[in-house]
Amino acid sequence: MERTAETAAGLYERMREKLSRVVPDFELRYKAELAYRINTLKKERNAVILGHNYMEPALYHSIPDFTGDSLELCRKAATTDADIIVFCGVRFMAETAKILNPGKTVLIPSPRAGCSLAESITAADVRELKSRFPGVPVVTYVNTYADVKAESDICCTSGNAAKVVASLGVERVIFLPDEFLARNVAKDTGKRIIFPTKSPRPAAGAELEREMIGWRGRCEVHEKFTVEDIARARAQFPDVVVLAHPECSPEVVAASDFSGSTAAMTAYVERTRAPRYLLLTECSMGDNIAAANPQKEMLRLCSVRCPHMGEITLEQTLASLEETRYVVEVEESIRLRAAGAVQRMIEIG
Ligand code: 13P
Ligand code: SF4
């Protein structure tokens, strides 16, 4: 998408058209000015900006060349010919872009944009699991760091997890590190799930058929949503349609009307006609969907936020391009092994 030919006034108008119901005008003017400077610099430096669906609305609607969920951005990162990739998302996403583009400069605007799932498991943990379950393939959620991906056979995102597990065509799979995503995928793929961190070594044999071996990682945001939240929302708004990310507990997913990746939830709102929706995910995404669907009402529980995604601001992104900071590096032997797991996922879709 060519945006840098736009004047500052033109960019402000485009943002106002989308966001006047979501962002106050004085803030929009300030942010449009920042976004204009970023887009100018982006062109000068032959950079591409990838923006996750959780970016705050003014950033989301002004500077990214591509927006999407983890899977879509992974695919974009695999095909870009820009010299610099600025990843407006969290560190594991920027690392995945670097894994796929060793020759490019990959920048993340804040060094503090972590993820509770990525921090829940180490490469040593995965090696230990592999030694306890020899020969069992390891499926790793992309919300992990490169050294964990490097120990894995294949990666997945929330958008393709069940497909990736099914593609392996085996009865036993190690699925890391999100406990709730694992439980949700086990349900979708007809597998029983065990947690060896808490259970003794399981006995071998027929009873282990169709088994998934999980880990106790959790998203600090999605684990907070409860079935009671849904019941209260439905009591107040009987016609509300509830959407939950698959990092929510299986009970919350079961009480919802739809569960899917951030892109799948966005598409669901676009293709259905309910008057209002409750989004059980990071609240900025509700603003972004509301901006694109002005006739639909988005209810969101904004007391629950992802502090890591919130680290990425227009100010930090401008500084990132001005100062070439913060450069994401992945050690080459780790990168090569992690790239295999990511590429295998991309081939599956
Ligand atoms: P998606 O892959 O659905 O975009 O989710 C990423 C994420 O971090 C959700 O919390
Ligand atoms: Fe990680 Fe959860 Fe934040 Fe997504 S919302 S980046 S899984 S902490």
Short mmCIF file of N, CA, C and O in Angstrom, two decimals, residues 221-237 240 242 248-249 252 255-256 278-281 299-304:
data_model
loop_
_atom_site.label_atom_id
_atom_site.label_comp_id
_atom_site.label_asym_id
_atom_site.label_seq_id
_atom_site.Cartn_x
_atom_site.Cartn_y
_atom_site.Cartn_z
N VAL A 221 -3.42 -12.14 29.69
CA VAL A 221 -4.61 -11.37 29.33
C VAL A 221 -5.82 -12.31 29.22
O VAL A 221 -6.81 -12.18 29.95
N HIS A 222 -5.72 -13.29 28.35
CA HIS A 222 -6.89 -14.14 28.05
C HIS A 222 -7.29 -15.05 29.21
O HIS A 222 -8.44 -15.45 29.30
N GLU A 223 -6.34 -15.37 30.08
CA GLU A 223 -6.72 -16.24 31.22
C GLU A 223 -7.65 -15.50 32.18
O GLU A 223 -8.32 -16.11 33.01
N LYS A 224 -7.73 -14.17 32.07
CA LYS A 224 -8.56 -13.40 33.02
C LYS A 224 -10.05 -13.40 32.66
O LYS A 224 -10.88 -13.08 33.49
N PHE A 225 -10.38 -13.71 31.43
CA PHE A 225 -11.81 -13.68 31.07
C PHE A 225 -12.52 -14.90 31.66
O PHE A 225 -11.96 -16.00 31.69
N THR A 226 -13.74 -14.68 32.14
CA THR A 226 -14.45 -15.77 32.83
C THR A 226 -15.83 -16.01 32.20
O THR A 226 -16.38 -15.14 31.50
N VAL A 227 -16.37 -17.18 32.54
CA VAL A 227 -17.72 -17.51 32.10
C VAL A 227 -18.72 -16.52 32.71
O VAL A 227 -19.71 -16.15 32.08
N GLU A 228 -18.41 -16.04 33.93
CA GLU A 228 -19.31 -15.06 34.59
C GLU A 228 -19.32 -13.75 33.79
O GLU A 228 -20.38 -13.11 33.66
N ASP A 229 -18.18 -13.35 33.24
CA ASP A 229 -18.15 -12.12 32.40
C ASP A 229 -19.16 -12.27 31.27
O ASP A 229 -19.91 -11.34 30.95
N ILE A 230 -19.15 -13.45 30.65
CA ILE A 230 -20.05 -13.68 29.51
C ILE A 230 -21.50 -13.66 29.97
O ILE A 230 -22.36 -13.02 29.34
N ALA A 231 -21.76 -14.33 31.10
CA ALA A 231 -23.15 -14.40 31.60
C ALA A 231 -23.66 -12.98 31.91
O ALA A 231 -24.80 -12.63 31.58
N ARG A 232 -22.82 -12.16 32.53
CA ARG A 232 -23.25 -10.79 32.87
C ARG A 232 -23.52 -9.98 31.61
O ARG A 232 -24.50 -9.23 31.53
N ALA A 233 -22.65 -10.13 30.62
CA ALA A 233 -22.85 -9.38 29.37
C ALA A 233 -24.14 -9.83 28.69
O ALA A 233 -24.92 -9.01 28.19
N ARG A 234 -24.38 -11.14 28.70
CA ARG A 234 -25.60 -11.64 28.04
C ARG A 234 -26.85 -11.20 28.80
O ARG A 234 -27.90 -10.96 28.20
N ALA A 235 -26.74 -11.08 30.15
CA ALA A 235 -27.90 -10.63 30.93
C ALA A 235 -28.25 -9.19 30.56
O ALA A 235 -29.42 -8.83 30.44
N GLN A 236 -27.21 -8.37 30.37
CA GLN A 236 -27.46 -6.96 30.04
C GLN A 236 -27.84 -6.77 28.57
O GLN A 236 -28.67 -5.93 28.24
N PHE A 237 -27.18 -7.55 27.69
CA PHE A 237 -27.42 -7.41 26.24
C PHE A 237 -27.76 -8.80 25.67
O PHE A 237 -26.87 -9.50 25.17
N VAL A 240 -26.21 -10.01 22.34
CA VAL A 240 -24.77 -9.87 22.09
C VAL A 240 -24.18 -11.18 21.56
O VAL A 240 -24.57 -12.28 21.98
N VAL A 242 -20.74 -13.29 21.34
CA VAL A 242 -19.48 -13.31 22.11
C VAL A 242 -18.39 -14.01 21.33
O VAL A 242 -18.55 -15.14 20.87
N CYS A 248 -8.16 -18.20 25.54
CA CYS A 248 -9.07 -18.21 26.69
C CYS A 248 -9.29 -19.66 27.14
O CYS A 248 -9.07 -20.60 26.37
N SER A 249 -9.78 -19.83 28.37
CA SER A 249 -10.01 -21.19 28.88
C SER A 249 -11.06 -21.91 28.04
O SER A 249 -11.93 -21.26 27.43
N VAL A 252 -14.56 -20.77 28.82
CA VAL A 252 -14.92 -19.48 28.21
C VAL A 252 -15.21 -19.68 26.71
O VAL A 252 -16.19 -19.15 26.18
N ALA A 255 -18.57 -21.20 26.26
CA ALA A 255 -19.68 -20.28 26.55
C ALA A 255 -19.80 -19.17 25.49
O ALA A 255 -20.74 -18.38 25.54
N SER A 256 -18.84 -19.11 24.57
CA SER A 256 -18.85 -18.06 23.54
C SER A 256 -19.57 -18.55 22.28
O SER A 256 -19.85 -19.74 22.14
N LEU A 278 -19.28 -8.91 21.84
CA LEU A 278 -18.36 -8.79 22.98
C LEU A 278 -17.07 -9.48 22.57
O LEU A 278 -17.08 -10.66 22.22
N LEU A 279 -15.96 -8.74 22.63
CA LEU A 279 -14.67 -9.30 22.24
C LEU A 279 -13.88 -9.67 23.48
O LEU A 279 -13.55 -8.79 24.28
N LEU A 280 -13.56 -10.96 23.63
CA LEU A 280 -12.73 -11.38 24.76
C LEU A 280 -11.30 -11.51 24.26
O LEU A 280 -10.80 -12.61 23.94
N THR A 281 -10.66 -10.36 24.14
CA THR A 281 -9.27 -10.28 23.67
C THR A 281 -8.79 -8.87 23.99
O THR A 281 -9.53 -8.08 24.59
N LEU A 299 -18.56 -4.35 22.35
CA LEU A 299 -18.38 -4.29 23.81
C LEU A 299 -17.01 -4.89 24.08
O LEU A 299 -16.66 -5.91 23.51
N ARG A 300 -16.21 -4.25 24.91
CA ARG A 300 -14.91 -4.85 25.23
C ARG A 300 -14.62 -4.65 26.71
O ARG A 300 -15.08 -3.67 27.31
N LEU A 301 -13.87 -5.58 27.26
CA LEU A 301 -13.55 -5.52 28.68
C LEU A 301 -12.16 -4.91 28.81
O LEU A 301 -11.16 -5.62 28.86
N CYS A 302 -12.11 -3.58 28.85
CA CYS A 302 -10.82 -2.90 28.73
C CYS A 302 -10.05 -2.79 30.04
O CYS A 302 -8.96 -2.20 30.06
N SER A 303 -10.57 -3.38 31.11
CA SER A 303 -9.74 -3.42 32.32
C SER A 303 -8.68 -4.52 32.16
O SER A 303 -7.75 -4.60 32.94
N VAL A 304 -8.85 -5.35 31.15
CA VAL A 304 -7.88 -6.42 30.89
C VAL A 304 -7.09 -6.02 29.64
O VAL A 304 -7.64 -6.01 28.54
#
